[in-house]
Short mmCIF file of C-alpha atoms in Angstrom, two decimals:
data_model
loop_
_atom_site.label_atom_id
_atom_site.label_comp_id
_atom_site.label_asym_id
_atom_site.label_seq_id
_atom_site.Cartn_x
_atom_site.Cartn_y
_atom_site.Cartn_z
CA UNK A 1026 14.71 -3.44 12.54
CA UNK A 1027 10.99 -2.52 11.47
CA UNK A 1028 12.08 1.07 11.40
CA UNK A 1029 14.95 0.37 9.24
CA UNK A 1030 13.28 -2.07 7.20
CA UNK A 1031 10.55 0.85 5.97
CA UNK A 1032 13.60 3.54 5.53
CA UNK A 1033 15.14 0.94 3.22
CA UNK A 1034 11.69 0.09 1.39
CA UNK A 1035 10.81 4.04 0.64
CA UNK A 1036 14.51 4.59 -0.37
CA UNK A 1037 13.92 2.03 -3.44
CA UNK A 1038 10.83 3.64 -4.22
CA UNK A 1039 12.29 7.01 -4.30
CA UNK A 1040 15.30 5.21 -6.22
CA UNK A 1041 12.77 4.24 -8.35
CA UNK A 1042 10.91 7.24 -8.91
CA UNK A 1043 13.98 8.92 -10.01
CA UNK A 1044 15.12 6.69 -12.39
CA UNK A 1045 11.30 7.31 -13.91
CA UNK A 1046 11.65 11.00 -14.04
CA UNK A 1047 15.21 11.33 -15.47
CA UNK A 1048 13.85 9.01 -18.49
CA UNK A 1049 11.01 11.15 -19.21
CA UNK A 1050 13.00 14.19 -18.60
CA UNK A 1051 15.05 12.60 -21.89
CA UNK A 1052 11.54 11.89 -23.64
CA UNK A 1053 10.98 15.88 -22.89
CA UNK A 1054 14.33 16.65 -23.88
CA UNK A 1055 14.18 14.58 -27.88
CA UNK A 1056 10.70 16.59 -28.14
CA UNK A 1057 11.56 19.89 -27.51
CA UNK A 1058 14.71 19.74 -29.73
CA UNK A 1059 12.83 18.11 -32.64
CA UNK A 1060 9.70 21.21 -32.30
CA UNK A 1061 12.28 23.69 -32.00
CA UNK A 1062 14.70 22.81 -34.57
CA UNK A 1063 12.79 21.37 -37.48
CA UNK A 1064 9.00 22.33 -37.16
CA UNK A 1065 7.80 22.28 -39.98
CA UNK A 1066 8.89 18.43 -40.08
CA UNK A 1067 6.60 18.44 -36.90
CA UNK A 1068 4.22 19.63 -38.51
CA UNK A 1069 3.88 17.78 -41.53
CA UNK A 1070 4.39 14.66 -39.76
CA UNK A 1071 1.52 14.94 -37.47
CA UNK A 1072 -0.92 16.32 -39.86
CA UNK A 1073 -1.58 19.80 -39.09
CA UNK A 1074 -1.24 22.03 -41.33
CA UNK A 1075 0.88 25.11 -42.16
CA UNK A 1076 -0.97 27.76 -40.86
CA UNK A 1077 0.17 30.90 -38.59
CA UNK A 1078 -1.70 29.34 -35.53
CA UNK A 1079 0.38 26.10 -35.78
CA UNK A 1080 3.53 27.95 -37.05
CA UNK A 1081 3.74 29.37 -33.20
CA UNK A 1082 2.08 26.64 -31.47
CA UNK A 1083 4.64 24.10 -31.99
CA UNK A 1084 7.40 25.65 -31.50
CA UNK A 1085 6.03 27.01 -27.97
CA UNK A 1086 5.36 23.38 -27.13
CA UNK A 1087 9.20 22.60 -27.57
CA UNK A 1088 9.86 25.50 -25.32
CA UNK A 1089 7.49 23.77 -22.98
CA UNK A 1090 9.00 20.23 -23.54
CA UNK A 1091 12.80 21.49 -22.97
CA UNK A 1092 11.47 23.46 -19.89
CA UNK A 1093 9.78 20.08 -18.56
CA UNK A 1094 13.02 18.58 -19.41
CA UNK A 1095 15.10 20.93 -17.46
CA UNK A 1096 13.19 20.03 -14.37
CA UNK A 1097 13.10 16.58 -14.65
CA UNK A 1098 16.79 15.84 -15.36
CA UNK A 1099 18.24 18.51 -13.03
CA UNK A 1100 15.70 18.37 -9.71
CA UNK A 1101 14.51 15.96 -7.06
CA UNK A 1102 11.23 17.27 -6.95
CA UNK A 1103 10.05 14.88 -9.70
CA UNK A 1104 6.52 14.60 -8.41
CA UNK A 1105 5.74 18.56 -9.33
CA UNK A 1106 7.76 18.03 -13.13
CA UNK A 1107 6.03 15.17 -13.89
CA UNK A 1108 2.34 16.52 -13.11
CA UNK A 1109 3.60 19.78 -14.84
CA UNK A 1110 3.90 16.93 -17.87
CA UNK A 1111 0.44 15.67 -17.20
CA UNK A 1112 -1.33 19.09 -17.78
CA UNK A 1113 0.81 19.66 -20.87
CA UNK A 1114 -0.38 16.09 -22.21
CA UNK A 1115 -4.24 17.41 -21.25
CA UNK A 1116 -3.77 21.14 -23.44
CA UNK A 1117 -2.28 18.67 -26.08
CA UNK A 1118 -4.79 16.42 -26.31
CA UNK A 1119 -7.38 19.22 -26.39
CA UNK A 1120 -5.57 20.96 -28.85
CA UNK A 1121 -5.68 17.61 -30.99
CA UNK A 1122 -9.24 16.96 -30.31
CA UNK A 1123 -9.94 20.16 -31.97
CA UNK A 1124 -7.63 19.84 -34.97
CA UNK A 1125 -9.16 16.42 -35.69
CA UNK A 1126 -12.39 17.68 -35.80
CA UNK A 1127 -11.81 20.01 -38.34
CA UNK A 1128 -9.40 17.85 -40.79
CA UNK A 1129 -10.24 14.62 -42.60
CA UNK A 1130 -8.71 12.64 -45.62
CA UNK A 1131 -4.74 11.82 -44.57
CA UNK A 1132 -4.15 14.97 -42.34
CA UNK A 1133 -6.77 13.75 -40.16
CA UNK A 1134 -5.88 10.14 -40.02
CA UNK A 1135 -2.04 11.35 -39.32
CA UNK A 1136 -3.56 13.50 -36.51
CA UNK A 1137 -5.68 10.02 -35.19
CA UNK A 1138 -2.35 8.29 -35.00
CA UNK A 1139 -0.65 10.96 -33.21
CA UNK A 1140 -2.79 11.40 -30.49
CA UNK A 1141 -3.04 7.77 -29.93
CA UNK A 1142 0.93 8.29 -29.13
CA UNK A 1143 0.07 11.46 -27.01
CA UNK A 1144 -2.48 9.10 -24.95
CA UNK A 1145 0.28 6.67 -24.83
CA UNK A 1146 2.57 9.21 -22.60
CA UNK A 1147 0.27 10.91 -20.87
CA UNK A 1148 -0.46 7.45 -19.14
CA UNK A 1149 2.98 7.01 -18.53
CA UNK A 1150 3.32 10.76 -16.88
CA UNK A 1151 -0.06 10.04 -15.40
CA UNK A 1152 1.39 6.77 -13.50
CA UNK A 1153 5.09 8.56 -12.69
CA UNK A 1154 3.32 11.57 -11.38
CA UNK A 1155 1.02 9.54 -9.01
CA UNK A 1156 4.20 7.24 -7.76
CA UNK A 1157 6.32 10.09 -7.42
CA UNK A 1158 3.74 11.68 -4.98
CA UNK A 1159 3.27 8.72 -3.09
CA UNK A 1160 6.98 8.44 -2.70
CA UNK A 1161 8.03 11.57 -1.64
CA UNK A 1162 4.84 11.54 1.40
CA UNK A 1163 6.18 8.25 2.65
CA UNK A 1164 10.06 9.34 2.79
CA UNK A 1165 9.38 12.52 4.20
CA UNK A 1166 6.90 11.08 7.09
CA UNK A 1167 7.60 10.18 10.69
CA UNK A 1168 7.14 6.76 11.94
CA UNK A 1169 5.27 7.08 15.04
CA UNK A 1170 2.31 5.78 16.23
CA UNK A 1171 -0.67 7.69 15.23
CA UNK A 1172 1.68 10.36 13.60
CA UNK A 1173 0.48 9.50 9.81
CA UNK A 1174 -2.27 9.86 7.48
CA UNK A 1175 -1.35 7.60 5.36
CA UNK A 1176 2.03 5.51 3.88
CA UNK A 1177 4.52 3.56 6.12
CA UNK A 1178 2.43 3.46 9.59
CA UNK A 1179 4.19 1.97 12.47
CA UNK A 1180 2.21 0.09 15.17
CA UNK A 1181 2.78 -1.22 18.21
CA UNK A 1182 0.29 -3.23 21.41
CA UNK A 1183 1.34 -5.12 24.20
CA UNK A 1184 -0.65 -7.93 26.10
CA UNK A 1185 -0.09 -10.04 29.15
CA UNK A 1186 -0.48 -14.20 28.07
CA UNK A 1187 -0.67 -16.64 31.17
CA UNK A 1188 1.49 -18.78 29.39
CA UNK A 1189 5.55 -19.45 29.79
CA UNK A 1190 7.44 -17.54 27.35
CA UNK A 1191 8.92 -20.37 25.40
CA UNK A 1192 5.33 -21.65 25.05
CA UNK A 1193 3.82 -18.36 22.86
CA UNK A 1194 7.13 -18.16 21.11
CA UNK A 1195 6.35 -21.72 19.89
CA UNK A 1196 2.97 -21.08 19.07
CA UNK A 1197 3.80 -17.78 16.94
CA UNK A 1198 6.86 -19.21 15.23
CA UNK A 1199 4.26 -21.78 13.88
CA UNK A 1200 3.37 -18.95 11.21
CA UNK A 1201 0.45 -21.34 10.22
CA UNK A 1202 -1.30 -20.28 13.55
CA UNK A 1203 -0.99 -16.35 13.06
CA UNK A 1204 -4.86 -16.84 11.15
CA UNK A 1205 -6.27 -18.16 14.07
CA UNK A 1206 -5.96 -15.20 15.57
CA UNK A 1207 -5.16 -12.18 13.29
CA UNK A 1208 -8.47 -11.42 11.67
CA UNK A 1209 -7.20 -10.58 8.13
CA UNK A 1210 -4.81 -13.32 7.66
CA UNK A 1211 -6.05 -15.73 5.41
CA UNK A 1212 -3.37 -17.95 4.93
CA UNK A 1213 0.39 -18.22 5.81
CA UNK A 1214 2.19 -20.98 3.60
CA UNK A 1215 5.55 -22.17 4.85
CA UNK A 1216 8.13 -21.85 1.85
CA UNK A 1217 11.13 -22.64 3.16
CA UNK A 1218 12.80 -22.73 7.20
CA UNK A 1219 12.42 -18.59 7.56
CA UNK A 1220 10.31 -17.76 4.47
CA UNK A 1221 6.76 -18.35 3.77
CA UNK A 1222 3.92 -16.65 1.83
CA UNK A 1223 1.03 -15.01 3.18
CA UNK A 1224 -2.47 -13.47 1.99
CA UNK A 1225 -4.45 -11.40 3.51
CA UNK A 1226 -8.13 -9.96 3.06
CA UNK A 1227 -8.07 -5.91 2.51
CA UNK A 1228 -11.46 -3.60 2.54
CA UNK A 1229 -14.32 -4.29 -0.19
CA UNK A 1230 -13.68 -7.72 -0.59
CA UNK A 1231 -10.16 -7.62 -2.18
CA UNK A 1232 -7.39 -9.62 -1.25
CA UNK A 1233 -3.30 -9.19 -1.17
CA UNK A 1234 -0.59 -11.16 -1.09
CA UNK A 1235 3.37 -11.00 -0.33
CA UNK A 1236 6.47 -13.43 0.49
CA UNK A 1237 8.01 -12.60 3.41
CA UNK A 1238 11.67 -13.80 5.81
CA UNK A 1239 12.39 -13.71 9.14
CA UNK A 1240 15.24 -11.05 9.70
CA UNK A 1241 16.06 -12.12 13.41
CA UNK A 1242 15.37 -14.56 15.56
CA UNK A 1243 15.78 -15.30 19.17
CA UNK A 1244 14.54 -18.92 20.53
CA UNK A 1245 12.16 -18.03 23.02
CA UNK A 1246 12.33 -14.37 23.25
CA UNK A 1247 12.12 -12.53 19.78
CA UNK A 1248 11.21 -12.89 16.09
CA UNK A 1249 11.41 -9.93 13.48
CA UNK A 1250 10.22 -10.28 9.58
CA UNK A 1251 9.74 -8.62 6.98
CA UNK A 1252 8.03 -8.81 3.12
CA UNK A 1253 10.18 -9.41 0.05
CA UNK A 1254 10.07 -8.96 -3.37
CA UNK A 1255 7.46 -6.26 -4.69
CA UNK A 1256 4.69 -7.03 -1.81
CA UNK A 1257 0.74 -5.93 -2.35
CA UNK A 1258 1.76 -4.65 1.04
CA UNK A 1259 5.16 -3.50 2.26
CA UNK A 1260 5.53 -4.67 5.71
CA UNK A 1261 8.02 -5.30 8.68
CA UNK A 1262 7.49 -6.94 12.10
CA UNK A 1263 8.99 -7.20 15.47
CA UNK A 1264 7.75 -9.90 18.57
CA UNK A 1265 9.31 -9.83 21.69
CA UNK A 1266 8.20 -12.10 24.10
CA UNK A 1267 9.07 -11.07 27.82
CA UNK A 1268 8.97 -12.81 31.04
CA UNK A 1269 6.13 -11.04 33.06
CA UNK A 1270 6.92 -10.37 36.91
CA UNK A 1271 4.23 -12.82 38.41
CA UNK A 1272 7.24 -15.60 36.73
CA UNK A 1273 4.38 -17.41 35.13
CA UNK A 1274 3.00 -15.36 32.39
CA UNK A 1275 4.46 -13.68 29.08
CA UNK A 1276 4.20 -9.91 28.04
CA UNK A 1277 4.15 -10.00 24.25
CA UNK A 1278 5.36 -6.70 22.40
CA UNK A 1279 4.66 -6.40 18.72
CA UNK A 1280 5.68 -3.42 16.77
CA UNK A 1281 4.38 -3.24 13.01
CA UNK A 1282 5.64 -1.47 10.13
CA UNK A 1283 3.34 -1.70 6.88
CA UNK A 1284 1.82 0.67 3.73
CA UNK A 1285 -1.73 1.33 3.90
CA UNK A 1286 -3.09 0.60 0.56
CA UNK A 1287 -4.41 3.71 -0.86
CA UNK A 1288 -2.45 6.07 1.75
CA UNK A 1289 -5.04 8.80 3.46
CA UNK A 1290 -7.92 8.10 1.76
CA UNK A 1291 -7.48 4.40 2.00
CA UNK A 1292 -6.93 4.86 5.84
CA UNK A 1293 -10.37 6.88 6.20
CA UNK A 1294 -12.19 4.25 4.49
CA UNK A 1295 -10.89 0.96 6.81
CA UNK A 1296 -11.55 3.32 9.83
CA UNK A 1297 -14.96 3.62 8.16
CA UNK A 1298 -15.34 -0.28 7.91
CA UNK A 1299 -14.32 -0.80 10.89
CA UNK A 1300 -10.76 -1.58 10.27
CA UNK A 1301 -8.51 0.97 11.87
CA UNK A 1302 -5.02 -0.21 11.89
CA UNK A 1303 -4.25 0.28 15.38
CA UNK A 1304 -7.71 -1.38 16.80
CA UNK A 1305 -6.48 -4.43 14.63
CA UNK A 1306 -3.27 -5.14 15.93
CA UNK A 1307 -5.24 -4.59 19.65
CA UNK A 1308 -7.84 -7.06 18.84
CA UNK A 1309 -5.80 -9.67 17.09
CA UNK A 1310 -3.50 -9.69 20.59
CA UNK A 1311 -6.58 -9.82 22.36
CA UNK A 1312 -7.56 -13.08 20.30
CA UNK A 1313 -4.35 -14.44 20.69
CA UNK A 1314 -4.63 -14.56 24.58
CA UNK A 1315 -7.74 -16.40 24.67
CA UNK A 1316 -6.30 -18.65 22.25
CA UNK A 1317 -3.54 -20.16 24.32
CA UNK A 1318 -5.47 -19.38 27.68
CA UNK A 1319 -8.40 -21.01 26.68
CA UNK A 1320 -7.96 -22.84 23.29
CA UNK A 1321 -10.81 -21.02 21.54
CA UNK A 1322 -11.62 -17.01 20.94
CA UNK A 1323 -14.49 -15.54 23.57
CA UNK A 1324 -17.20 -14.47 21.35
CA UNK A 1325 -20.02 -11.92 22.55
CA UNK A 1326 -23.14 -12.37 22.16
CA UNK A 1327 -23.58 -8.39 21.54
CA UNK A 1328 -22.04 -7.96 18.19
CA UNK A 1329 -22.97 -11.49 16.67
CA UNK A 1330 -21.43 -10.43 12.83
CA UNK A 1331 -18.26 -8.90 13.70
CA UNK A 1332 -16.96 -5.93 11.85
CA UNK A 1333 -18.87 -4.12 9.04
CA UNK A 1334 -16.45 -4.92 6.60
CA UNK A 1335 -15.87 -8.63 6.98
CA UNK A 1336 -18.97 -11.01 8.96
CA UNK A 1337 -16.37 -12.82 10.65
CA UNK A 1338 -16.74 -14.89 13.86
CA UNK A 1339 -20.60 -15.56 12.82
CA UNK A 1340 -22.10 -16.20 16.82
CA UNK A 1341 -25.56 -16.70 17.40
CA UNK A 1342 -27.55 -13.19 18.73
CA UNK A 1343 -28.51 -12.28 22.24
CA UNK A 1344 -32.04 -13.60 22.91
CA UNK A 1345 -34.30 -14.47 26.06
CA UNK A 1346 -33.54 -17.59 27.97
CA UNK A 1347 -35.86 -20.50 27.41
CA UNK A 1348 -38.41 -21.67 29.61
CA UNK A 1349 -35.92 -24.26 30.61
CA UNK A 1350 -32.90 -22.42 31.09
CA UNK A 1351 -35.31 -20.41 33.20
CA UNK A 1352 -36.41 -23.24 35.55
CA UNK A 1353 -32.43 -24.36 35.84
CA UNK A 1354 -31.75 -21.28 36.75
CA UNK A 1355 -34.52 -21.07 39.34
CA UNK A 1356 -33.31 -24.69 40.54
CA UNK A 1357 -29.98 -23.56 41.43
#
């Protein structure tokens, strides 16, 4: 279910992406026409003026434009025609920032106005291009663990609770308990009998947010979720909960499906922090142990702030024993 959940997720945003690139493909398609067909209107309209320079220039932009166009309405690689449409927007706007500085009166205001527009789209190619990357690195990547730099990164830990199975599914399916455990979680707000809301701290102090359902459900043994609606952070889940041989204890198996904000480089940096995905998922299982073994998370006294990134489970430092603690121990 995770699995599928992230093949469906990077389908829309390839769906999405390609739906972008055909409509600037048309955009490319209206500009090369009008540069080829009546230039000198070009011209006139945008304030340059009539000289041989600009008599070739434009129409070897609408040769450029219909070639852009071309790519974008007839091929899937939209990331590599739309960034072809970003360095065309930067030679234009250079080109502009030259023509401006030599013009003034109404040519040069016309020119103003003009590349204000040109800004305008290269923004637009500027965002497509970026999205279209991003898409086409997480529908072409595996799943596994440890397999990705970046994008859709699946996860999985297993840990041993001495606890009854029906007993952690109970405590888990109370989403408002995930925090107590899961180290990132801020909050987890019920909306409805398998849909709640969730937010979550993220590296350098930001915060994200998402709705998410529950997919599947089996009393006592299973739960699987996943985000809705356009999510800070695209994620999926799957808990099994699994009697353990000793007949007493639970083995709990989570697998986790979710978009690293900022792909690669975004990765790099929570490693940096302290934050890797997969040490996470460990230590949040970890927590979750000593929360229904002992009602409380263990805290050492050797790393009294927590991670770099967030000061969390504030503990008081290792130090000497006291004099008395000394002469209790010497009692004993």
């Amino acid at each position: 279910m995770t699995q599928l959940a992230t093949r469906e997720a990077a389908k829309a945003r390839q769906e999405d992406v390609q739906r972008r690139g055909r409509r600037l493909g048309w955009v490319s398609l209206g500009l090369g026409v009008a540069q080829l067909a009546a230039p000198d209107t070009v011209r006139r309209i945008s304030g340059v003026d009539d000289s041989p320079t600009t008599r070739a220039v434009v129409p070897l932009v609408g040769a450029r434009e219909l070639v852009h166009a071309a790519g974008l309405l007839t091929s899937r690689r939209k990331s590599v025609w739309a960034w072809t449409r970003v360095v065309g927007d930067a030679m234009d706007l250079a080109s502009l920032g030259v023509a401006i500085a030599h013009r003034s009166g109404r040519r040069r205001r016309r020119l103003v106005a003009v590349t204000g527009a040109v800004v305008g789209i290269t923004v637009v190619d500027l965002l497509t291009a970026v999205q279209a990357t991003r898409a086409k690195k997480i529908g072409s990547a595996p799943t596994a663990r440890g397999s990705r730099e970046g994008g859709p990164m699946e996860l999985t830990a297993t840990t041993t609770i001495r606890k009854p199975p029906p007993k952690v599914y109970a405590f888990w399916r109370d989403l408002g308990n995930l925090p107590t455990f899961m180290a990132h979680l801020e909050q987890i707000r019920t909306t409805g009998d398998r849909t709640s809301h969730w937010s979550a701290s993220a590296p350098f102090g930001t915060n994200v947010e998402w709705d998410a359902e529950i997919v599947d459900e089996a009393p006592g043994e299973k739960i699987a979720w996943r985000s809705t609606g356009n999510a800070d952070v695209p994620n999926a889940g799957t808990v099994r909960f699994v009697p353990a041989p000793d007949g007493v204890s639970t083995e709990v198996h989570v697998i986790l499906s979710y978009d690293i904000p900022g792909g690669a480089v975004g990765k790099a940096v929570a490693k940096y922090f302290g934050e890797e995905p997969h040490q996470q998922l460990d230590d949040d299982l970890r927590r979750l142990k000593q929360v229904l073994e002992t009602g409380q998370v263990v805290r050492s006294e050797g790393a009294p702030w927590g991670k770099r990134a967030r000061k969390e489970f504030p503990q008081r430092p290792a130090q000497p024993l006291s004099d008395s603690e000394l002469a209790k121990g010497a009692d004993s």
